Structures are given as C-alpha cells and as structure tokens.
Coordinates of C-alpha atoms and ligand atoms in Angstrom, one line a residue:
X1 CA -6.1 -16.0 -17.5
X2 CA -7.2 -13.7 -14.9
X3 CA -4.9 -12.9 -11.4
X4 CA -7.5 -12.3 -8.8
X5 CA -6.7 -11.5 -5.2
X6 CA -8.7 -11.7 -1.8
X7 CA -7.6 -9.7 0.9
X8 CA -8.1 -9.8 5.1
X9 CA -11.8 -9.0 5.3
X10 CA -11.9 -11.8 2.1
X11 CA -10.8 -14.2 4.3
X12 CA -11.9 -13.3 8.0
X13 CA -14.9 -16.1 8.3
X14 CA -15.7 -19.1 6.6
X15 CA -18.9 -17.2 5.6
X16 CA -16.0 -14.9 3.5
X17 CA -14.0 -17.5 2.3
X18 CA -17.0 -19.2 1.1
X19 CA -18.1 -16.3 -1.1
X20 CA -13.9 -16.4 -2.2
X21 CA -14.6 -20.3 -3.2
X22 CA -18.0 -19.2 -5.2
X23 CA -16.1 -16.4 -7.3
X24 CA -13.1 -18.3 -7.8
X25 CA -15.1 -21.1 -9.4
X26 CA -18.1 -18.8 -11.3
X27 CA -15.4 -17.6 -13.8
X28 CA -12.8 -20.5 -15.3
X29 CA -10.5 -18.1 -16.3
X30 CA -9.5 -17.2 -12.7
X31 CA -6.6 -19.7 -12.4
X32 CA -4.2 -18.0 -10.0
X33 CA -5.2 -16.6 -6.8
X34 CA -3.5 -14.7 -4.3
X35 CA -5.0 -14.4 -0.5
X36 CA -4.1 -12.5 2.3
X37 CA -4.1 -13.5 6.2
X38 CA -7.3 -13.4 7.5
X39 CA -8.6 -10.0 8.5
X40 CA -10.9 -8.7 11.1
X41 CA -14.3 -9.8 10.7
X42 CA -15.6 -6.1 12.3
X43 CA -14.2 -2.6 13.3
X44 CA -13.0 -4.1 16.7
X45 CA -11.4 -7.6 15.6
X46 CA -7.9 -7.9 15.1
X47 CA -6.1 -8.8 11.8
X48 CA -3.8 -12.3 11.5
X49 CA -1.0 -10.6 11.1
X50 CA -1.3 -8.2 13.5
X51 CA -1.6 -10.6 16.5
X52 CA 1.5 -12.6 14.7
X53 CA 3.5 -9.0 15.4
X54 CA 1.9 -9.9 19.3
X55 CA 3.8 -13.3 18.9
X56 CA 7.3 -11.7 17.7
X57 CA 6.7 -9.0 20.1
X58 CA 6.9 -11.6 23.2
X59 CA 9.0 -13.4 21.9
X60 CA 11.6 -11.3 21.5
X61 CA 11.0 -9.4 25.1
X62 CA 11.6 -12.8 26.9
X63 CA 7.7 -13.2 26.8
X64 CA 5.9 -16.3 26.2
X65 CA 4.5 -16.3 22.5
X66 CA 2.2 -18.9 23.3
X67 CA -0.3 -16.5 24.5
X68 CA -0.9 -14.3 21.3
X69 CA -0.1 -17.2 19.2
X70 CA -3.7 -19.3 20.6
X71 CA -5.2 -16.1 19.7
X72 CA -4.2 -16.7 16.0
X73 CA -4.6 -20.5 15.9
X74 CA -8.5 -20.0 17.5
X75 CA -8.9 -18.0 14.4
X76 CA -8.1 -21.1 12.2
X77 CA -10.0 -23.5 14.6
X78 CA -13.2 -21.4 14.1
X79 CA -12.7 -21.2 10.0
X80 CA -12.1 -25.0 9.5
X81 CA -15.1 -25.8 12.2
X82 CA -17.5 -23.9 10.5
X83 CA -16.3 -24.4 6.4
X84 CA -17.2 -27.9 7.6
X85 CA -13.6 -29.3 7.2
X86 CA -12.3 -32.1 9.1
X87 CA -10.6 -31.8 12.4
X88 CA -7.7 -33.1 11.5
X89 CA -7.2 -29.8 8.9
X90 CA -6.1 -28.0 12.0
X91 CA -3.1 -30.1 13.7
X92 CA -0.7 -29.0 10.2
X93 CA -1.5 -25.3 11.2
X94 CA -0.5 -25.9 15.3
X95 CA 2.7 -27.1 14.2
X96 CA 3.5 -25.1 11.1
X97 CA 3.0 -22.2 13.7
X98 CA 4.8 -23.8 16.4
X99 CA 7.8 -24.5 14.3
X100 CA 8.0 -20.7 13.2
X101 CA 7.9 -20.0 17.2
X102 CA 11.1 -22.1 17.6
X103 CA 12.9 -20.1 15.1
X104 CA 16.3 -18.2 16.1
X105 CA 15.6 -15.1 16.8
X106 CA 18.8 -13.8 16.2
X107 CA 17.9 -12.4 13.2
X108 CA 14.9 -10.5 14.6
X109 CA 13.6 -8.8 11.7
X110 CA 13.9 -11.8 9.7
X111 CA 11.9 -14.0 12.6
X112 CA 9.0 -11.5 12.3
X113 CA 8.9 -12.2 8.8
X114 CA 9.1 -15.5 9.3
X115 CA 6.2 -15.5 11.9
X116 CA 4.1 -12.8 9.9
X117 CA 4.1 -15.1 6.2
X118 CA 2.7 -17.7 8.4
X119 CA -0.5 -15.7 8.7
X120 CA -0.5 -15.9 4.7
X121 CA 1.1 -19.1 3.8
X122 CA -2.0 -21.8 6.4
X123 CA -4.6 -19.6 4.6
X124 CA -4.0 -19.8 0.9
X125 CA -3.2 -24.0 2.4
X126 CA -6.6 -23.8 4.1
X127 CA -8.6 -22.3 1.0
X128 CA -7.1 -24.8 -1.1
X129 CA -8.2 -27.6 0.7
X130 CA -11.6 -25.9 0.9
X131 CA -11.6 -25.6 -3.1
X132 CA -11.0 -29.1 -3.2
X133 CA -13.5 -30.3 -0.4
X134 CA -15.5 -28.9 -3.0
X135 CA -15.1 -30.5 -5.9
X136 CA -12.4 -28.0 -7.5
X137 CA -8.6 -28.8 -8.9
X138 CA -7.0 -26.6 -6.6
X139 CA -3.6 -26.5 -5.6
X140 CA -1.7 -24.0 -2.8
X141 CA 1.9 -23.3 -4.3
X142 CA 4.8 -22.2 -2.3
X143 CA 6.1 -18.7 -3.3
X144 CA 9.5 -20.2 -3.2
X145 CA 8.6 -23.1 -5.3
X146 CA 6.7 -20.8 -7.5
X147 CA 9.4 -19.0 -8.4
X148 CA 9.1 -15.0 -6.1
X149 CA 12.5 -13.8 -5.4
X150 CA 13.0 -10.9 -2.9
X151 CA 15.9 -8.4 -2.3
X152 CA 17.0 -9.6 1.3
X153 CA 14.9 -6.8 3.3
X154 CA 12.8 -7.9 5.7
X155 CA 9.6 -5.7 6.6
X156 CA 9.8 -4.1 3.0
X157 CA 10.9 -6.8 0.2
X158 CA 11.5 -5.7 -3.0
X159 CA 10.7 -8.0 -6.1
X160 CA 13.7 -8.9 -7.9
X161 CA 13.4 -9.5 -11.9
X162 CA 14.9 -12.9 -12.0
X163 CA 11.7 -13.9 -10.5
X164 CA 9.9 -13.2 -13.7
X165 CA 11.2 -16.0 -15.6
X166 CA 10.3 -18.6 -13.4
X167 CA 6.8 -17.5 -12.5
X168 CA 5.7 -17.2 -16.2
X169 CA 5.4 -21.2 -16.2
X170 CA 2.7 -20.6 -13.2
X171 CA 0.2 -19.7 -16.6
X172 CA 0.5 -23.8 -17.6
X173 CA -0.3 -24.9 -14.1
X174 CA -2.9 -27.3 -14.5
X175 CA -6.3 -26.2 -12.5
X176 CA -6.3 -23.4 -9.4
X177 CA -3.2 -22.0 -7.8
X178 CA -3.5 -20.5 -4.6
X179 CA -0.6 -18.8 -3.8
X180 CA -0.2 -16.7 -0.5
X181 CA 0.4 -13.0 -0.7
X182 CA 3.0 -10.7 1.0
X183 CA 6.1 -13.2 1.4
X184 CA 8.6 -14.2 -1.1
X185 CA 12.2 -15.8 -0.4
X186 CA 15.6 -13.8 -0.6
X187 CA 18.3 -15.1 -2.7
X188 CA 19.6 -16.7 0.1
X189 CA 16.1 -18.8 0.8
X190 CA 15.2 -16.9 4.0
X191 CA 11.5 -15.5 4.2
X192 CA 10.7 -12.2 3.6
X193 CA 7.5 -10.1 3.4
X194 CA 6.6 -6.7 1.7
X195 CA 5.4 -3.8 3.7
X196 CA 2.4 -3.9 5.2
X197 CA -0.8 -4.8 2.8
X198 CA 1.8 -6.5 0.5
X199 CA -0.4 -9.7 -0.6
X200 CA -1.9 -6.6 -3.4
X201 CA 2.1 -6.6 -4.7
X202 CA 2.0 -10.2 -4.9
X203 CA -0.9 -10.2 -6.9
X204 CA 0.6 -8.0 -9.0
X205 CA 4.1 -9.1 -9.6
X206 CA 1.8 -12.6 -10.6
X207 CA -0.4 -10.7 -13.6
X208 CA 2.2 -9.4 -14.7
X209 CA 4.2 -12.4 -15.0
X210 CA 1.8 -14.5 -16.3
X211 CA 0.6 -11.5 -18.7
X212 CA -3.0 -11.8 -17.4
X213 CA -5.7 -10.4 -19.4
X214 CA -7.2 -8.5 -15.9
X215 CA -5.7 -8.4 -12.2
X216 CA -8.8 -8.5 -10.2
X217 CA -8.0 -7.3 -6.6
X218 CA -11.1 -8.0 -4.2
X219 CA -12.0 -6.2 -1.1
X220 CA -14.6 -5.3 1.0
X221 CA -15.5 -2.3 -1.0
X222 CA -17.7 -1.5 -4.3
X223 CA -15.7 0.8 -5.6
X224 CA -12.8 3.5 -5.0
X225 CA -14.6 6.4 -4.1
X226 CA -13.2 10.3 -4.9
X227 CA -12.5 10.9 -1.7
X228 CA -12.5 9.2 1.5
X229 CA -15.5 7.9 2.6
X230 CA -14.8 9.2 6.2
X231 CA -14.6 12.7 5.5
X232 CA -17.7 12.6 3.2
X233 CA -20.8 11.7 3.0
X234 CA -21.7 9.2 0.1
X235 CA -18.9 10.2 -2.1
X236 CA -19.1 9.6 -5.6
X237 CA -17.7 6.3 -6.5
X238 CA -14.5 6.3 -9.4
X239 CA -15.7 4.0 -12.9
X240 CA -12.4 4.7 -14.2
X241 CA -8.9 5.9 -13.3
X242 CA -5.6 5.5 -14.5
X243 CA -2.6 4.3 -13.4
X244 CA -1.0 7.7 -12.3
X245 CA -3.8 8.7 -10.8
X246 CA -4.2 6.0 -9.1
X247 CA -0.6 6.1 -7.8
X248 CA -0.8 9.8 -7.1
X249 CA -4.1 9.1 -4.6
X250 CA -2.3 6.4 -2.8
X251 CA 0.5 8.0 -2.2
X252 CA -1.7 10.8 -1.1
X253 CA -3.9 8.2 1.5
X254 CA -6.0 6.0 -0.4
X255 CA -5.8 2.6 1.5
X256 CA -7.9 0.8 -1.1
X257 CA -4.7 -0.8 -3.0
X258 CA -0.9 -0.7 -1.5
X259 CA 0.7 2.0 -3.5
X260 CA 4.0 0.0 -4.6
X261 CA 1.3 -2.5 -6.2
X262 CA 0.8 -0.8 -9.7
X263 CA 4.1 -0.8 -10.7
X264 CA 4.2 -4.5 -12.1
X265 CA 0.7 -4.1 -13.8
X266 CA 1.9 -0.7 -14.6
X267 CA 5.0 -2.0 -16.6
X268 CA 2.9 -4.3 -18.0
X269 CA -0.1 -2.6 -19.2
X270 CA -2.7 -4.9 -17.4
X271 CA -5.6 -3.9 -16.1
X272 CA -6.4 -3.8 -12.4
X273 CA -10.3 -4.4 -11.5
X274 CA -11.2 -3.2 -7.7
X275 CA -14.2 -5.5 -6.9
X276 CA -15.9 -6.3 -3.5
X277 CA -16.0 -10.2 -2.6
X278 CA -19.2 -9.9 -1.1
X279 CA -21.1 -7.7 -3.6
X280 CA -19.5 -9.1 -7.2
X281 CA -21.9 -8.3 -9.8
X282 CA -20.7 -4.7 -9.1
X283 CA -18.6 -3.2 -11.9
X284 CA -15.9 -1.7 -9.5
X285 CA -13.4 0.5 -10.3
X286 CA -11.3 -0.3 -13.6
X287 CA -7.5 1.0 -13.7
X288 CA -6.3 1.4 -16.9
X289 CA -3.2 2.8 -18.7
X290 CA -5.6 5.4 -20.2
X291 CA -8.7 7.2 -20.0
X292 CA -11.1 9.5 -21.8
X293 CA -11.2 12.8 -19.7
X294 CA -14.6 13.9 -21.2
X295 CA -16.0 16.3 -18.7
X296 CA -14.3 14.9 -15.5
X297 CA -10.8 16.8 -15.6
X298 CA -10.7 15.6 -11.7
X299 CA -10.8 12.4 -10.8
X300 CA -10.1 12.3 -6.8
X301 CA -9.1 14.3 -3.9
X302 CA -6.8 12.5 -1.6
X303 CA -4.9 14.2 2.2
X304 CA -2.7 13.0 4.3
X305 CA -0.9 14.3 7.5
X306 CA 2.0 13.0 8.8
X307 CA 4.9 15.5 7.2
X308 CA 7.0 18.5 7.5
X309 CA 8.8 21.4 6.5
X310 CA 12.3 22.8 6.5
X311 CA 12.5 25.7 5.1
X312 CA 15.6 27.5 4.2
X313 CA 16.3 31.3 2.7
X314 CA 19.9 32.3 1.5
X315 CA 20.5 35.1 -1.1
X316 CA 21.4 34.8 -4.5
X317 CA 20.8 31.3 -3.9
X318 CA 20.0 30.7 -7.3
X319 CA 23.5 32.0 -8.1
X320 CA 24.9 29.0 -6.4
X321 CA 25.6 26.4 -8.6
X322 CA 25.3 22.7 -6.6
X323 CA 23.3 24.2 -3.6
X324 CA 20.5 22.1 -4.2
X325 CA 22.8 19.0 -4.6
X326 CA 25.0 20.2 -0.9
X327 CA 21.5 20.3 0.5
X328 CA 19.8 16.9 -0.4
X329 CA 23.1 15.4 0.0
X330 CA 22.8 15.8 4.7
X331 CA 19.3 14.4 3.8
X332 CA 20.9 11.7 2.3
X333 CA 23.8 11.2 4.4
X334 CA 21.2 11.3 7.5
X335 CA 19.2 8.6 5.3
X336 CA 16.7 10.6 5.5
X337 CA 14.2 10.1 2.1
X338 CA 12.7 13.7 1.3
X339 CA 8.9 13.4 -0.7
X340 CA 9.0 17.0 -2.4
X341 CA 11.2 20.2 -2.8
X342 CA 9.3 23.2 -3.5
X343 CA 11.7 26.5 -4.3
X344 CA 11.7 30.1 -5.2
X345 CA 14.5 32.3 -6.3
X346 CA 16.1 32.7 -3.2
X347 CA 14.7 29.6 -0.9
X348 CA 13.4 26.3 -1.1
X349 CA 11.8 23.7 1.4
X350 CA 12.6 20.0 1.9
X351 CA 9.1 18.4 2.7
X352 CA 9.9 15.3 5.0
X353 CA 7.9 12.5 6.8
X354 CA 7.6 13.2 10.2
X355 CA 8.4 9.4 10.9
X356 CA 11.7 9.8 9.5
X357 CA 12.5 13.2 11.3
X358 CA 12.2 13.2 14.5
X359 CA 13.9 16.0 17.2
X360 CA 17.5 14.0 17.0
X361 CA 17.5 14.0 13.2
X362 CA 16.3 17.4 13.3
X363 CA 19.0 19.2 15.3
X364 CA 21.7 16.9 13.2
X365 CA 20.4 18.0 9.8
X366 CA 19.5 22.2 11.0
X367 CA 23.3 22.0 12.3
X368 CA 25.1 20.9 8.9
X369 CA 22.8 23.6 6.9
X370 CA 23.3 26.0 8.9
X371 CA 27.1 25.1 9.1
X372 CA 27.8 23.9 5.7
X373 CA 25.7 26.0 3.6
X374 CA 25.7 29.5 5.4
X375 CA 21.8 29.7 4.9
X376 CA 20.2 33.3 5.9
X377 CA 16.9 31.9 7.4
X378 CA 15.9 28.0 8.4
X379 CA 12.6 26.7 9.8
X380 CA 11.0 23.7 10.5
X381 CA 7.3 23.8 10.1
X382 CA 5.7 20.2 12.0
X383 CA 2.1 19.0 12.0
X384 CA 1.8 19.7 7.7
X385 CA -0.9 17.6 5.6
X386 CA -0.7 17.4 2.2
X387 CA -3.7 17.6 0.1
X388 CA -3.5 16.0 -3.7
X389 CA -6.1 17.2 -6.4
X390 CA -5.5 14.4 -9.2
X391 CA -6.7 14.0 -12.8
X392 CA -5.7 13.2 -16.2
X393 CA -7.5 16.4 -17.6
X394 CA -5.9 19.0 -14.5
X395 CA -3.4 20.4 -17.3
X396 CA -4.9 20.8 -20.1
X397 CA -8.2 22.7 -18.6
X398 CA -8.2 25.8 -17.4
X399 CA -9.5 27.1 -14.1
X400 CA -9.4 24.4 -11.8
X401 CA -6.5 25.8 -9.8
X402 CA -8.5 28.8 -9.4
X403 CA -11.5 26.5 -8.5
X404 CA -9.4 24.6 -5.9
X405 CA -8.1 27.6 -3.7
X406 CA -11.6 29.1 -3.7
X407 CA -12.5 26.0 -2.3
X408 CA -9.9 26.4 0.4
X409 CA -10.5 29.7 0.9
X410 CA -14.5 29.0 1.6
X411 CA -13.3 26.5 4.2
X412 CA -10.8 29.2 6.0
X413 CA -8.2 26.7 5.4
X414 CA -4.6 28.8 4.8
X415 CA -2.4 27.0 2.2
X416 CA 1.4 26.8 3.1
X417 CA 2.6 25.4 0.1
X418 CA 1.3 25.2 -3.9
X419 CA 3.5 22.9 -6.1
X420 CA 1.7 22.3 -9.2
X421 CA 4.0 21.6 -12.7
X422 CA 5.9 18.6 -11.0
X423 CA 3.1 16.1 -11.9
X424 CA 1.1 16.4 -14.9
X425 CA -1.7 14.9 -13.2
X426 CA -1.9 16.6 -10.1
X427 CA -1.8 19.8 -7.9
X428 CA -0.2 19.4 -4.3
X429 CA -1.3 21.8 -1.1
X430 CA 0.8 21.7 1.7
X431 CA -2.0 22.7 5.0
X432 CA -2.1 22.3 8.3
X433 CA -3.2 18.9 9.3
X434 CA -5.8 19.6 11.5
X435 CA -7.8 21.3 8.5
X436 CA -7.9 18.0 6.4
X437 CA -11.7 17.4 7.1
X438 CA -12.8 20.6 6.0
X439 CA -10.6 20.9 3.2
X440 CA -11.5 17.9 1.7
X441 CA -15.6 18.6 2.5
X442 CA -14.7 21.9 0.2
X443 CA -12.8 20.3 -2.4
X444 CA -15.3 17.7 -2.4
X445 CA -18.2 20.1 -2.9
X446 CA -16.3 22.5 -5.9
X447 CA -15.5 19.2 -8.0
X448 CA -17.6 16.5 -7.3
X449 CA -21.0 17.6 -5.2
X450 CA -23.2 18.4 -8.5
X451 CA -22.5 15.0 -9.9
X452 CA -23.1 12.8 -6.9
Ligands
LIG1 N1 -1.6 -9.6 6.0 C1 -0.7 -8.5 5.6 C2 -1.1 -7.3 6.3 O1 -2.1 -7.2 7.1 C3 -0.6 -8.4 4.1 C4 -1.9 -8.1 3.4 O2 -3.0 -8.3 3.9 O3 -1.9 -7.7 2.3 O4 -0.4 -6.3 6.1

C-alpha cells in the first residue's frame, strides 16, 4: 500500500486535480491519499488557506468575513464548473464554510483552525467525488473518524501516539481514501491544524501507520535540487538523500517537504518519494534511511537568515561548573527556544531566531546575564544567516572543510561562526545574511559545478 500526497499547486485547477485523479488511479496500490487546500495556480494567486487567515482576520477585527470568504468559495465554484461536476456539488461547500464563520470566536486561535481545515477538509470531499464521477471507489474520511489525535495546540498540533492504533485499520479500508491533510482533532474533539504546510505531516503520520511500502509526496517539482533553485542556475537535482540530510536541509531552508514531516517515516523506516503531479514518469528524489556515499560526500547546500547572536565572555568560565545550565535556563524561563550554542574556553554564544527575540526580550534576557552570571563581555550580533553544508560522507572524507571556507573566502563572504562535530552529517556557518547569494553561488561551484 502506497501513502501518496498532493499538495496546493496539486490541487489549484481542475486541470491539477485531474492529473491528481489520473495518478491516483494508474497505480492500484495508491489507496490512501492525503491533499492539501488548493494552492495558487501562478506566482501571483493566493493559496486557500491563506485567504481563510483573511476570513479569521475580519472576523475577529469586527470585519465582515463574507468578503474574503467569496474569494475562497469562487475558488471551489470555478474547480467543480470546469471538472464538469454538477452544480449542486457546490451548495455543501457554501454552508460547510458558512457554518465555520458562525463559530465562537472566543477561542480565537482555535476558530482560525477551525476556518483554516476548512480549506483541506471541501477539497479531499471535492476530489472524492471527482474519483467517483469517474468510475473509482473513492471515499473522503474524516480525520477524526479516521482515527488522528492532536495535542490541543492550535497553529502547531502535535500528533499524539494513541492515534496510531486506530489509524492502522485505515490499510483494510475498502477502495480509495481521501483524507484531508494539516487538521486532526484534540482529545477534547476540537479542530486543530499543524504549522503551516502540515498536510506533508499528515501524510506521514498515515505511512507510517499503515506501514506503507513508499510515502509518495507530490509537488510541483521534479526533484529536490542541491541547492535552491533561486540562487542558482540549473542546480543539480538530488537522486538520493537520507533522512538526516534531508532534515538537516530543511531546517536549513528547503521548502520542498515540512521539516517536522520525516519524523513518522523516519521512526518507521519508510521511504519518502518527492514526485511532481504534473511530470510523473520522473524518478524524483528517493529519501531513504541510507545511502551509498560513493563519490558524492556532499549532498546539499542549504542558508537561511532569520537568526542571531548573543555572545557572552567571562573568565575561567569553564571553571564554572552549571554556567551553561544558569545560562540556558533565562532562555528558558523567557520561553525563548535557542537553535545552537557554539563555545570556546572562556565564551560561548546562544544562536536565537530573530522571531523569538525581539528588542523587549532582548533587554530582559542581557539584564539577567549580566546580573545573574557576572559575564565580562555580552553582545548581540542581528541580521545572521546560517549556511548548512550536508552529507552522509562530510566526516569521514577529508578536506571538505578546507574546500568550503575557500569557497567563502573566493566569495569575500567573512564567516562569524564554524560549528562542525555537533552533527555528523553536516558543517554549520554562521554569515551575515545579506551574503547568502553569493555564498551559496560559491559553495555551489566548489561541490557541485563539475557534475551539473
Ligand atoms: N494548506 C496548508 C498551508 O498552506 C497546509 C498544506 O498545504 O500543507 O499551509
């Protein structure tokens, strides 16, 4: 049994969800499906889901709705006109809508999530009936009926494992499931959606449940490339990558696949198959738990701004057992998450998100070092990108450190921070974020330019 999942570009048109309906039905073994809201159907469309977060917006500024919401049920109206489906397919999708409208709002994050899994939940309904307007067994299934539990935290769900037993039946479903991506139900039967891109952790959670033989996850793209298409020119595209690498470049500012979705597969040891819905016959890229390193140590290069520095000095701080532990702990306390901690004898830095940090947060945490740890020397370095060089083979072949600050030297970009040993898959530079393009061109060139 294959998982295979669509997502927004999949579903934009009925020209997409047609080519959905043909690769559903080519391969019999795809029996679950998972598909996202529809998308944007060019560069200057907007996504479902995005003009549902226009609904909540207005709503909850004493705004009419209505306005944002005809944008969203237009969307629907041109699908089922041109998939050829019957009028009447659209009059369950005006009042599933306007019932989430009426919603309390007093809950507001939970209404958005209520309003956003409506973007999911008349899609998967709407390909359904397309499958079976065709002459296919399909069936859309409720995630709550189907058996996907979330922890009650709207915006940002996390799976919880008593789903797993109930969603292992979904294997002896009889014909196709479509089952909407991004929103499950808490414990207490409220809606709740993942982070943003989430329908790629439904599909997930689902192959792993059902222990599929592949999770196929379809988007508008042939392949992962080894780095981002935007910075370079026909980059080379990945065959093969693992798990961790995989996770390492995500992290790092590879959109292709939400980053929180390999850990179910992961677990599991399924295979994940990136493929493009509207060129299939291409191979795509294969993420597996392993992979011969042969002559490609590297496998990607990934940046991404958006972070910063504090950097604090004290002497003898290595004498000073539970300084580390003091430190983290006004991070904490401030619920502040910190990404990395790079140290020396004497000083170490707390790498931050800048989204979690801003000036408020930053005079409260400088304060309680300064107070509670008696540090000699703290600085806050803004505007830092952090540059990941990822591959199975990085530790076990020599050189390629050396290779990679060449690189960065040739490009004039200044490293702030190294911290290689932490991952055995990757090296991390800490740059400034305005010299992501040419870092990447560089990095690009040492590793990958002779084999494109
Ligand atoms: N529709 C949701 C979003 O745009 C979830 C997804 O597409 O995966 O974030």
């Amino acid at each position: 049994m294959k998982v295979a999942k669509f997502g927004g570009t999949s579903l934009a048109s009925a020209e997409q969800i047609e080519k959905i309906c043909a690769i559903v039905t080519a391969d019999p073994a795809r029996r679950l499906v998972v598909v996202s809201a529809p998308g944007k159907r060019d560069r200057e469309d907007t996504k479902v889901t995005d003009l549902l977060i226009e609904v909540v917006r207005a709503q909850l500024t004493n705004q009419d709705g209505h306005t944002a919401l005809a944008r969203v049920i237009d969307r629907y109206a041109a699908i089922i006109a041109d998939l050829g489906l019957p009028d009447t397919a659209l009059a369950p999708i005006v009042a599933d809508f306007e019932r989430r409208l009426a919603m309390s709002t007093s809950d507001e994050a939970l209404y958005a999530d209520a309003m956003k899994a409506g973007g999911e939940d008349n899609c998967a309904r709407l390909v359904a009936e397309y499958l079976r307007h065709n002459g296919a067994e399909a069936h859309y299934l409720d995630p709550g009926e189907g058996g996907l539990i979330l922890s009650e935290e709207p915006g940002n769900a996390r799976v919880l494992q008593a789903s797993y037993g109930k969603l292992r039946q979904l294997k002896d479903r009889p014909g196709i499931t479509i089952f909407p991506g991004f929103f499950g139900y808490s414990p207490t039967g409220r809606v709740v959606t993942f982070s943003r891109g989430g329908s790629d952790i439904t599909g997930a959670i689902l192959a792993a449940a059902v222990d599929a033989t592949v999770y196929e996850n379809f988007t508008d793209v042939d392949s992962v490339f080894v780095a981002n298409p935007a910075l370079v020119e026909n980059p080379v595209a990945v065959a093969e990558i693992t798990y961790r690498e995989m996770r390492e470049l995500s992290y790092a500012g590879f959109s292709v696949f939400h980053d929180e979705a390999l850990e179910p597969v992961f677990h599991a040891g399924i295979p994940v198959v990136v493929k493009n819905t509207n060129n299939p016959q291409a191979p795509g890229t294969r993420i597996v738990p392993e992979r011969a390193v042969g002559d490609r140590p590297v496998v990607g290069i990934a940046a991404t701004d958006g972070f910063c520095s504090v950097y604090i000095s004290k002497y003898l701080m290595n004498r000073e057992v539970g300084f580390g532990r003091r430190l983290l702990a006004i991070f904490e306390d401030e619920g502040i998450s910190f990404e990395h901690t790079p140290s020396g004898i004497d000083n170490m830095s707390v790498i931050v998100r800048e989204s979690y940090f801003n000036h408020a947060a930053e005079e409260r945490v400088l304060r309680r070092i300064r107070t509670e740890l008696e540090v000699d020397e703290l600085s806050v370095a803004r505007g830092l990108a952090l540059v990941m060089v990822v591959g199975e083979g990085m530790h076990h072949t020599i050189g390629l450190a050396s290779r990679a600050c060449t690189a960065f030297a040739r490009a004039s970009v200044n490293i702030e921070m190294i911290n290689q040993g932490s991952s055995e898959v990757s090296m991390m530079f800490g740059i400034a974020a305005a010299d992501i393009p040419a870092a990447v061109r560089s990095l690009y060139g040492e590793f990958f330019a002779s084999s494109g």
